[in-house]
Coordinates of C-alpha atoms in Angstrom, one line a residue:
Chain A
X1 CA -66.0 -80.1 7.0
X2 CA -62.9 -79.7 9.1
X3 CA -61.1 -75.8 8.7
X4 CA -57.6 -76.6 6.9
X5 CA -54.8 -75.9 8.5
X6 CA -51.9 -74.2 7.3
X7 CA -48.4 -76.5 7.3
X8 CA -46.5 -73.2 8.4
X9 CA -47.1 -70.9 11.2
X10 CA -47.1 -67.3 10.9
X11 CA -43.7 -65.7 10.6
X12 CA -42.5 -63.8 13.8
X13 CA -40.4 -61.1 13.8
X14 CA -37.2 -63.1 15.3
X15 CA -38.0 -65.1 11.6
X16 CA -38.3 -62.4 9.6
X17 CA -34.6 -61.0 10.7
X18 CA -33.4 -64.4 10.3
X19 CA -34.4 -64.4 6.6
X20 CA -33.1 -60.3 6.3
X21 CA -30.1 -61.2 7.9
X22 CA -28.1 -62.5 5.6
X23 CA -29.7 -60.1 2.6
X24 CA -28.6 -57.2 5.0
X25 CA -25.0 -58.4 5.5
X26 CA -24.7 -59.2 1.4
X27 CA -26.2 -55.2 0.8
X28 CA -23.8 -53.8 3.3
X29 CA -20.8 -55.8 2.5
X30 CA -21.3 -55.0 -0.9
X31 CA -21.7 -51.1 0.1
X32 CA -18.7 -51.1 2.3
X33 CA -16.8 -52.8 -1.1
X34 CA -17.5 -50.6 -3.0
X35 CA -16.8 -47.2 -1.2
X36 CA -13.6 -48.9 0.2
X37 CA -12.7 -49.3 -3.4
X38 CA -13.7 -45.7 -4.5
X39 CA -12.1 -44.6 -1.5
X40 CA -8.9 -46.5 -2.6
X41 CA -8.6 -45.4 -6.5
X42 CA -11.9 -42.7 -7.3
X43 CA -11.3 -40.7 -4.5
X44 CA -7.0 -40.1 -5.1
X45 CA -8.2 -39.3 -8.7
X46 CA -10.3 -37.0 -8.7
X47 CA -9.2 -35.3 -5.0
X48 CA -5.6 -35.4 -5.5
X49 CA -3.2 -33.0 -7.6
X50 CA 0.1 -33.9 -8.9
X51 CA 3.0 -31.6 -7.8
X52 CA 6.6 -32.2 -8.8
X53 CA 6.1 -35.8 -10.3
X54 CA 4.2 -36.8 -7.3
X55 CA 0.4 -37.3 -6.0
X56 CA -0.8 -34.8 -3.3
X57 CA -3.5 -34.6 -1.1
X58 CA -5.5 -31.6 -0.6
X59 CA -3.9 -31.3 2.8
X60 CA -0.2 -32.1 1.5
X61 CA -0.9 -29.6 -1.3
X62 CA -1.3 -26.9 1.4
X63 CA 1.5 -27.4 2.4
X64 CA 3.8 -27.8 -0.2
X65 CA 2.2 -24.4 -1.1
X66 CA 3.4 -22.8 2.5
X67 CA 6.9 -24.4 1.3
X68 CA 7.3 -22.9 -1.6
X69 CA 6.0 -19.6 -0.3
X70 CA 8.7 -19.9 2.6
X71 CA 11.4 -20.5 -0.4
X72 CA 10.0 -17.4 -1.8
X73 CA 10.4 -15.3 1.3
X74 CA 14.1 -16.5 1.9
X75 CA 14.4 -15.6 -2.2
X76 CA 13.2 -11.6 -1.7
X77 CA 15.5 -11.6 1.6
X78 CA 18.8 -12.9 -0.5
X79 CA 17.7 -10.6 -3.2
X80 CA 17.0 -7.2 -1.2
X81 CA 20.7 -9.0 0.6
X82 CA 22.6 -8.7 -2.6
X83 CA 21.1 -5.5 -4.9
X84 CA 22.5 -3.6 -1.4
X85 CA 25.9 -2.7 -1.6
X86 CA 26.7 -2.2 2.4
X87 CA 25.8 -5.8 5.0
X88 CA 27.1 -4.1 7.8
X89 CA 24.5 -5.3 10.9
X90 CA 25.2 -2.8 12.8
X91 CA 25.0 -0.2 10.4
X92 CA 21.9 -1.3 8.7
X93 CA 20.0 -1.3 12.6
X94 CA 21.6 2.2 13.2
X95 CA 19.6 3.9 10.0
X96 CA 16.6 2.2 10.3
X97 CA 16.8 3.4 14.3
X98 CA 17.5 7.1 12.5
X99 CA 14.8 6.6 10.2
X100 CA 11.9 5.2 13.1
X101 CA 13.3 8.4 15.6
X102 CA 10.6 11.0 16.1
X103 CA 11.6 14.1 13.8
X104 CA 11.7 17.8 15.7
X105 CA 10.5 18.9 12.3
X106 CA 7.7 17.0 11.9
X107 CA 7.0 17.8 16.6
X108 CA 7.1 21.5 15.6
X109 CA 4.8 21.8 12.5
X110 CA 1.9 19.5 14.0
X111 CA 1.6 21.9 17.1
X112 CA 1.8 24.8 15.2
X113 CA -1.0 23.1 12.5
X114 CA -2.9 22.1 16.4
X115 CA -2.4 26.0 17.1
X116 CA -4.0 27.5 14.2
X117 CA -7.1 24.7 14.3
X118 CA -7.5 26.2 18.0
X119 CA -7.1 29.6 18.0
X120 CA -9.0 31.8 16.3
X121 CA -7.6 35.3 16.2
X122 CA -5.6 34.8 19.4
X123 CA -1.5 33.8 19.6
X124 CA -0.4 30.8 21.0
X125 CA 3.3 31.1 21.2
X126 CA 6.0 28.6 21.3
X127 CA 8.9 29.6 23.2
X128 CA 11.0 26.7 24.0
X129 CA 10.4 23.3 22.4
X130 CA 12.5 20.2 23.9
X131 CA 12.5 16.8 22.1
X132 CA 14.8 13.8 24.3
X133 CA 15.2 10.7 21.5
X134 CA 16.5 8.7 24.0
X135 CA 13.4 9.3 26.0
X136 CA 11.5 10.0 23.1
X137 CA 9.6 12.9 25.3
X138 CA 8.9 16.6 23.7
X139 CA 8.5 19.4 26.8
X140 CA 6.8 22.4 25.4
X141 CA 7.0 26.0 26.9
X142 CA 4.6 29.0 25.4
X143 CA 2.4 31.6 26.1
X144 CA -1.4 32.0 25.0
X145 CA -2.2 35.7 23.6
X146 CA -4.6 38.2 23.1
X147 CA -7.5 36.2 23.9
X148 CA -8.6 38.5 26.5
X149 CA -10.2 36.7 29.6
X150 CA -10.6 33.1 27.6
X151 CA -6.8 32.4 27.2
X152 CA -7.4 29.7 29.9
X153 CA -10.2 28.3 27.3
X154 CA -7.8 28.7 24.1
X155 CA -5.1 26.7 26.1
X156 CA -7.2 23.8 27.2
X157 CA -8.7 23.6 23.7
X158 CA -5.2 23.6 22.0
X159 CA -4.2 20.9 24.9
X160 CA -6.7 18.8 24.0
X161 CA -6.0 19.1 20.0
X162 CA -2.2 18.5 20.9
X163 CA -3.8 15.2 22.6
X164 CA -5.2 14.0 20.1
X165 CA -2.4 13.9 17.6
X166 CA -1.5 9.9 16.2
X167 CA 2.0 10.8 17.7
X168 CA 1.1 11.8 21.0
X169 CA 0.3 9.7 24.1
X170 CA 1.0 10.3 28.0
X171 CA 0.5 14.0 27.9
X172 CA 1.0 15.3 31.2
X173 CA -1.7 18.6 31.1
X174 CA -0.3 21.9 32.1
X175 CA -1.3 23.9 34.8
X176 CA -4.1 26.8 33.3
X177 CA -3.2 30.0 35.0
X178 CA -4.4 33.5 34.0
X179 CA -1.8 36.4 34.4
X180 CA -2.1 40.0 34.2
X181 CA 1.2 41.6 31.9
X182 CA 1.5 45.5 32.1
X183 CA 2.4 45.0 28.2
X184 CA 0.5 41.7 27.0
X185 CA -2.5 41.9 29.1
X186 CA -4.5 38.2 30.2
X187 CA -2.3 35.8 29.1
X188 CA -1.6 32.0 29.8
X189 CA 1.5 30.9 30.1
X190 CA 1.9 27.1 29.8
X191 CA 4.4 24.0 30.0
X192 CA 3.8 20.4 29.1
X193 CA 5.3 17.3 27.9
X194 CA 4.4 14.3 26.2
X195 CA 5.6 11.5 25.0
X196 CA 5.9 10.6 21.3
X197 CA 6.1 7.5 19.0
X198 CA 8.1 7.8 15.7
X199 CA 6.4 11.5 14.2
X200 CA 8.2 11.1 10.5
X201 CA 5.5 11.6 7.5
Chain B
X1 CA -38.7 -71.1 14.3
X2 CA -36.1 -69.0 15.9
X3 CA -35.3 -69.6 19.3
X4 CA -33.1 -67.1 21.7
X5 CA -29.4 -69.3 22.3
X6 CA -30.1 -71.4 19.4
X7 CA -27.7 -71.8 16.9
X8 CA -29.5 -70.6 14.0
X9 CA -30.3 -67.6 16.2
X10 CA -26.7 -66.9 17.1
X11 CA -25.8 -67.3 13.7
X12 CA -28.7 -64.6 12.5
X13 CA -27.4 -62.3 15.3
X14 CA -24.2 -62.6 14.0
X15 CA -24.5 -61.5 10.2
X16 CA -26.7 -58.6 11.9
X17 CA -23.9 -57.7 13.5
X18 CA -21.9 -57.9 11.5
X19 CA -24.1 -56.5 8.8
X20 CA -24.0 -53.0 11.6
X21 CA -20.3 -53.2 11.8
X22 CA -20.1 -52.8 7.8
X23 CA -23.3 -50.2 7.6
X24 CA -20.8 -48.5 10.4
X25 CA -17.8 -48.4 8.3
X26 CA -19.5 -47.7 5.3
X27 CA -21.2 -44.5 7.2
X28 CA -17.3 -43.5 7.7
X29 CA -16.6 -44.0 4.4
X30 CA -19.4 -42.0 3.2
X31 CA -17.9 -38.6 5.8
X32 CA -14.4 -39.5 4.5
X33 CA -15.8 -39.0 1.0
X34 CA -17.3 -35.7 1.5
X35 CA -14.1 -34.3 3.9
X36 CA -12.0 -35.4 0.9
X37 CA -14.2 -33.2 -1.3
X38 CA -14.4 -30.1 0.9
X39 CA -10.6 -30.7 1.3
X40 CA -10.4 -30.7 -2.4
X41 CA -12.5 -27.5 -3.0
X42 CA -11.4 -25.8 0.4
X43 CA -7.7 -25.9 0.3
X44 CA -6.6 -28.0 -2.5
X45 CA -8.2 -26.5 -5.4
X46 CA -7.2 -22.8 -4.5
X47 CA -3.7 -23.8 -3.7
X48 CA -3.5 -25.7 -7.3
X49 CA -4.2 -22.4 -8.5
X50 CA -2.1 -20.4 -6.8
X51 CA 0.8 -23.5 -7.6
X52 CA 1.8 -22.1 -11.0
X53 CA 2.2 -18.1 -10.0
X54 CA 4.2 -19.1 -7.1
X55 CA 6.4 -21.6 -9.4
X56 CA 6.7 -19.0 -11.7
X57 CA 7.6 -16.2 -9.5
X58 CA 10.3 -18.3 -7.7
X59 CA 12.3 -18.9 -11.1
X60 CA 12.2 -15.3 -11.7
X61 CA 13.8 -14.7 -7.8
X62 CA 16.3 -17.5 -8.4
X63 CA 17.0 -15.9 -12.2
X64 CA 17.5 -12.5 -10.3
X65 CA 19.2 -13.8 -7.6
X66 CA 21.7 -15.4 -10.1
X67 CA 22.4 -12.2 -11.9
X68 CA 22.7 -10.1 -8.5
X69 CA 25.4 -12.4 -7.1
X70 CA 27.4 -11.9 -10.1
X71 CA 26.8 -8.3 -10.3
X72 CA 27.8 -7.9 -6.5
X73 CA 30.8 -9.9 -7.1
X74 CA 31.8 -7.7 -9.5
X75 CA 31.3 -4.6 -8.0
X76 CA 33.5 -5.1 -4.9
X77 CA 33.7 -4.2 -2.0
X78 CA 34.4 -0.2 -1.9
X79 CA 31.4 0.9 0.3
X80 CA 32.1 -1.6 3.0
X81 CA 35.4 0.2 3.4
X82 CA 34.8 3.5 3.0
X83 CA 32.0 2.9 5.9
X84 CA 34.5 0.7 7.7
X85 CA 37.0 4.1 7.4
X86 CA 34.6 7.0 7.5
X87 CA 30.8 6.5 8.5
X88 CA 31.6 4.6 11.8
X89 CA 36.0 4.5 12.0
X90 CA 37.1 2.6 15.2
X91 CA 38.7 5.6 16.7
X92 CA 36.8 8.8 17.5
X93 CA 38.4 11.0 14.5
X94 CA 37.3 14.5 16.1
X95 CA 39.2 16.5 13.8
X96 CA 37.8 15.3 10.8
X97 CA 34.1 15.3 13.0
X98 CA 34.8 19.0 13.6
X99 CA 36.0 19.8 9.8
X100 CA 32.3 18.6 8.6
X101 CA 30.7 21.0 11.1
X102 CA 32.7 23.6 9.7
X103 CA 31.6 22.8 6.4
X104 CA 27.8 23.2 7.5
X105 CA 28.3 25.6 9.3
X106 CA 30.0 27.9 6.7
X107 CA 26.9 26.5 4.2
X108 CA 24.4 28.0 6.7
X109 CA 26.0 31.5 7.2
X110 CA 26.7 32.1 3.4
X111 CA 22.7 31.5 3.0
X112 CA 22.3 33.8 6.2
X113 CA 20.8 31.2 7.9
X114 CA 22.5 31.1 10.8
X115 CA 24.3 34.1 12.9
X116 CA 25.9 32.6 15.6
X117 CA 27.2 29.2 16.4
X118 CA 28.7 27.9 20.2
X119 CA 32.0 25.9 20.9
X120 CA 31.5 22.4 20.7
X121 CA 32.1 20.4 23.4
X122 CA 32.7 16.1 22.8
X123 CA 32.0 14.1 26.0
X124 CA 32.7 10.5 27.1
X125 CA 32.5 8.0 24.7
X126 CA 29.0 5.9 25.6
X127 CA 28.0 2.4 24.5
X128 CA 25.2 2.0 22.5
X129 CA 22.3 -0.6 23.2
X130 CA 22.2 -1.7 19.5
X131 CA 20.6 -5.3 19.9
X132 CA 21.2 -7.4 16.9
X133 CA 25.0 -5.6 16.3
X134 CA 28.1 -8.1 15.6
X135 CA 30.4 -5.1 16.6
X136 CA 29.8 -2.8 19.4
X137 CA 29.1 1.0 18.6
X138 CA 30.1 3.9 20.9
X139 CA 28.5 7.6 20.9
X140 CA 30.9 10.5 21.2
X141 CA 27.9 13.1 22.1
X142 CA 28.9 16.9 21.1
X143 CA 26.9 19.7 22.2
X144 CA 26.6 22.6 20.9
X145 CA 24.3 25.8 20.9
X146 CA 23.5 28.1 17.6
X147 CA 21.6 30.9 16.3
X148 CA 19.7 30.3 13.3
X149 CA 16.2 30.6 11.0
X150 CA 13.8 28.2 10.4
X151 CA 15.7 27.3 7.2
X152 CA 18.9 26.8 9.0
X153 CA 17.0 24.5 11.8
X154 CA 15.5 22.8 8.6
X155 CA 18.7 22.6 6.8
X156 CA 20.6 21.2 10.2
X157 CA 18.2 18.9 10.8
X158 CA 19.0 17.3 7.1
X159 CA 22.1 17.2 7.5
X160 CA 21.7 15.4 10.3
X161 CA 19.8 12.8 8.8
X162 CA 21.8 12.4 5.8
X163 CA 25.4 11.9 7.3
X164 CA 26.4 8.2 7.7
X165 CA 24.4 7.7 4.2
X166 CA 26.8 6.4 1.6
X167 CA 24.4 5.3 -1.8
X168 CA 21.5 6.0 -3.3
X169 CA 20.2 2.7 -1.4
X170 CA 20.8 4.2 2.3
X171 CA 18.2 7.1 1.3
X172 CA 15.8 5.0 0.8
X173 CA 13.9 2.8 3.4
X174 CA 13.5 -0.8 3.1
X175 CA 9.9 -0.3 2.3
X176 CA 11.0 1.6 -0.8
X177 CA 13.7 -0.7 -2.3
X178 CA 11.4 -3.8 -2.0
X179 CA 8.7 -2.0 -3.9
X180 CA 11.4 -0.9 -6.6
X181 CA 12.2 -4.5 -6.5
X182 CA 8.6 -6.0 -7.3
X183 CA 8.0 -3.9 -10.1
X184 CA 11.4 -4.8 -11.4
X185 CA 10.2 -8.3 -11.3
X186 CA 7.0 -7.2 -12.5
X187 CA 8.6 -5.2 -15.8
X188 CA 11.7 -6.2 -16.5
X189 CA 13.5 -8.9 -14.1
X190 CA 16.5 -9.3 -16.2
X191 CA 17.0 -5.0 -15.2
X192 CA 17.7 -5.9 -11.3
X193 CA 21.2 -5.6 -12.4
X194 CA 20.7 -1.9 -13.4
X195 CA 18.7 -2.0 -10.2
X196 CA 21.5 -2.7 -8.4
X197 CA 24.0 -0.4 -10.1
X198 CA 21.5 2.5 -9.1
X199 CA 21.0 1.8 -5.5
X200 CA 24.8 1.6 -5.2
X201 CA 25.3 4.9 -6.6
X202 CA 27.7 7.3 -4.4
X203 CA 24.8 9.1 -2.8
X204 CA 26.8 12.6 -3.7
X205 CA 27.7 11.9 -7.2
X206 CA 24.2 11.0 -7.7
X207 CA 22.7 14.4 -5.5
X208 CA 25.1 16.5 -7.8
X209 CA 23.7 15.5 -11.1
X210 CA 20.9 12.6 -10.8
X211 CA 19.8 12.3 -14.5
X212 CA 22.5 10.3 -16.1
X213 CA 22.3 7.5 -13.4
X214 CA 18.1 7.4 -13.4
X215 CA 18.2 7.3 -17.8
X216 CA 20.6 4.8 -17.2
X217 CA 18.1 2.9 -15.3
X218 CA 15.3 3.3 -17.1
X219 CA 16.6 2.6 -20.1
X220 CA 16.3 -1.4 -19.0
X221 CA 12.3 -0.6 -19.0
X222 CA 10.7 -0.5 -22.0
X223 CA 7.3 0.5 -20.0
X224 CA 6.2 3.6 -18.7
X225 CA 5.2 2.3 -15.6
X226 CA 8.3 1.4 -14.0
X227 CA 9.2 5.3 -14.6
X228 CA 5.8 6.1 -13.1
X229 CA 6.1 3.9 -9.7
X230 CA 10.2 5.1 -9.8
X231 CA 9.3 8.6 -10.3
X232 CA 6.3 8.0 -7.3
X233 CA 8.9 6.0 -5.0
X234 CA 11.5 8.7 -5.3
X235 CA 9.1 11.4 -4.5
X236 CA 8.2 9.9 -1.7
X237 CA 11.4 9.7 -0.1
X238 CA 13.6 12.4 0.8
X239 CA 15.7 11.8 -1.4
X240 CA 15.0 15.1 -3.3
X241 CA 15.6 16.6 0.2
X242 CA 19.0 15.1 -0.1
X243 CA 19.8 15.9 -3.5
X244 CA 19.3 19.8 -2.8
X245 CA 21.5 20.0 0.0
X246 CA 24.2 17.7 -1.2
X247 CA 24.0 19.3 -4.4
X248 CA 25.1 22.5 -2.8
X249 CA 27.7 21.2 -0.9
X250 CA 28.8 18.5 -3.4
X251 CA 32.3 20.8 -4.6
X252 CA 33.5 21.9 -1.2
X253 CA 32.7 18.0 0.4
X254 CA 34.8 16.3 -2.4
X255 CA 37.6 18.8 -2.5
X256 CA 37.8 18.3 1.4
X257 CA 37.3 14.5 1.0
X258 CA 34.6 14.2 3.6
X259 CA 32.5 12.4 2.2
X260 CA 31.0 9.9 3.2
X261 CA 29.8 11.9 6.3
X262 CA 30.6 10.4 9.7
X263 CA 27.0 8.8 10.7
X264 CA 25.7 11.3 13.5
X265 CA 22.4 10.7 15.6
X266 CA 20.3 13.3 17.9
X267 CA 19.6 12.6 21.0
X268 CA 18.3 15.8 22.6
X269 CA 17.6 19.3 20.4
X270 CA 15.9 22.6 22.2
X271 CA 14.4 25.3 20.2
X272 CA 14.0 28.8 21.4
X273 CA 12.4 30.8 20.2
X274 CA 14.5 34.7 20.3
X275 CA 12.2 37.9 20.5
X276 CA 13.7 39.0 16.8
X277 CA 12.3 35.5 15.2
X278 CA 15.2 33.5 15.0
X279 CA 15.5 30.4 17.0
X280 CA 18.3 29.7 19.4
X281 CA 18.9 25.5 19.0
X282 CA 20.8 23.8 22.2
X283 CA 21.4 20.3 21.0
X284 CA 23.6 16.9 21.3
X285 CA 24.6 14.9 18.9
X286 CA 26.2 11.0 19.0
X287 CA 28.9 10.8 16.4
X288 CA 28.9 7.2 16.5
X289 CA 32.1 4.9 16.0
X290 CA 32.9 0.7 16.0
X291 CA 34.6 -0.8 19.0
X292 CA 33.5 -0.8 22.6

């Protein structure tokens, strides 16, 4: 007995894409459909919001919001605008100018509060205090006291607190001398300057 | 059987092709879905919230905004003129300048807080670098030397600061009246009218006896914490600075008709200490005026 043969030969794998072929084109074209067509009325719905009568995307919501917050802004302006009785420019820049100046008040009580943090016992004396707005530079003159041999140390301690002060930058350091007075004894006189940003509490 | 350049092979290739270029789009489709839905959840979603505050707030504004203009239409114009005449005149008005140092200067010596006061001196007019101005300003400095105690340095000082103010508003910063503002809106928005009416009080009239104008405010808020945050604000300020010193020299300022005070600025101040405690103070001043 003869083997039998089979009528077809065995599929090859150029065959089996020619049968998937159009099976594949049918399951994607009907995948693309269908998420063009969500794409195109499930997506709007359920992605988009509805401001004044009309449809918004996420991306057009933001900024209608930065719209209306602009509107608002312009609002509080026109109202702070017309619950003040003077609109004189010039005026207006002049007192906030007054109110941003450093304050001598405010200069004189922070080194006197740096002075009493530093010394302890001894005097730190201010003799002449100078505040220029314009240059908005303070110059102080003083004497340290009755701390015996460590006035130098008192100084440079009280410097260093003055230094630190929020108000305070470019401070230009004294120069530390000891003197000998017939009625004071050691003492340190001192001058620096520094310059200051608005002081006002 | 498939063979490479037949046409049943081309045809194959094709719808796999084809078949890719739709998998392709569809992939797309898929990244466009879930951007949309961050999008949504990411921006959209907390700006839909938000929507409704902001809508709401912005008809109060406008409601307030409405009621302002009419109030400021009604009130006039009186401060702009007496600042236009007094606070910053276009000519250098020394005598009247010199007549408000006399004032303070009598204040100080009846308290004993100052012993002896130098001539003053007025220089050269001097531009001011105000940028932002739609008039020119000019300084007239004056310098002058004085003997005085801590509470006359203190009480000079104030003065100082409080001359050119005309209203309640000018004593306050803008920090201050936009916080009085917000909780208006927050208690009472229909009350920025009374607002308003307070913060164009005659800054005087309202040092020499403050409680008639501040009930009349507060009786617009039916909550206890608009007093609160006023009473906070106020405190705050130096408005209580102001009201002691004006309150003092209320009588002799209105019978003089000084007031408003001629806005002054310091540009340079020197304190000296003296050997008996008191301070000797060197200082210029810019009385300042409109016009170049």
């Amino acid at each position: 007995m003869s083997d039998i043969e089979t009528s077809e030969p065995a599929p090859t794998r150029m065959n089996l894409l020619a049968r998937l072929s159009l099976w594949l084109l049918l399951f994607s074209g009907v995948l693309f459909v269908l998420l063009g067509l969500s794409w195109l009325f499930l997506v709007p719905r359920f992605t988009w919001f509805s401001a004044e009568d009309t449809k918004m995307s996420p991306r057009e919501m933001a900024t209608y919001e930065q719209r209306l917050l602009a509107d608002l802004r312009n609002m509080e302006q026109t109202r702070t605008r017309l619950v003040l009785p003077v609109s004189h420019k010039g005026y207006m820049l002049l007192k906030e100018e007054k109110r941003a100046a450093p304050s001598m008040e405010t200069v004189r009580a922070e080194l006197t509060k740096a002075a009493a943090r530093t010394s302890r016992g001894e005097t730190i004396l201010f003799q002449e205090i100078h505040l220029d707005l314009p240059a908005r530079r303070v110059t102080v003159r003083g004497d340290v006291r009755s701390a015996g041999l460590s006035s130098m140390t008192v100084l440079a301690a009280f410097v260093e607190e003055v230094e630190n002060l929020s108000f305070v930058s470019d401070l230009e350091r004294p120069t530390f001398v000891r003197e000998q007075s017939p009625d004071t004894g050691p003492h340190s006189p001192f001058a620096f300057s520094f310059s200051v940003s608005s002081s006002r509490r | 059987m498939i063979r490479p350049f037949s046409s049943g092979g081309l045809k194959s290739g094709a719808l796999i092709a084809l078949s890719l270029a739709l998998l392709g789009g569809s992939a797309a489709l898929i990244e466009a879905h879930t951007i949309a839905v961050r999008q949504m959840k990411e921006i959209g979603l907390p700006a839909a919230l938000r929507l409704p505050q902001i809508e709401e707030r912005a008809d109060i504004l406008r409601e307030q905004n409405e009621a302002a203009e009419l109030q400021a239409l009604l009130r006039g114009s009186t401060e702009e003129e007496l600042l236009r005449l007094k606070v910053l005149p276009k000519e250098s008005d020394t005598g009247r300048l010199l007549q408000e140092f006399d004032v303070l200067v009598s204040y100080l010596q009846s308290r004993k807080f100052l012993s002896s006061f130098s001539p003053v001196t007025v220089g050269d007019p001097a531009a001011v670098d105000l940028p932002g101005s739609e008039e020119p300003i000019r300084a007239y400095p004056l310098t002058f030397g004085a003997q005085m105690t801590e509470e006359g340095l203190e009480t000079f000082l104030l003065f100082v600061d409080l001359s050119g103010l005309l209203t309640v508003s000018d004593a306050l910063s803008s920090a201050d009246i936009e916080r009085l503002l917000l909780l208006t809106e927050r208690e009472n928005p229909a009350a920025v009218t009374a607002l308003e009416y307070f913060l164009s009080t005659d800054l005087l009239r309202y040092a020499a006896e403050p409680k008639p104008y501040e009930e009349q405010l507060l009786k617009s808020f039916s909550s206890p914490a608009f007093e609160e945050g006023f009473r906070t604000i106020l405190s705050e300020t130096r408005i209580g600075d102001a009201r002691r010193l004006l309150a003092d020299l209320h009588q002799i300022m209105k019978a003089q008709e000084l007031w408003p005070l001629r806005f002054l600025s310091l540009r340079t101040i020197r304190v000296e200490r003296r050997v008996d405690g008191t301070l000797w103070v060197q200082c210029v001043i810019d009385a300042l005026s409109r016009g170049a």
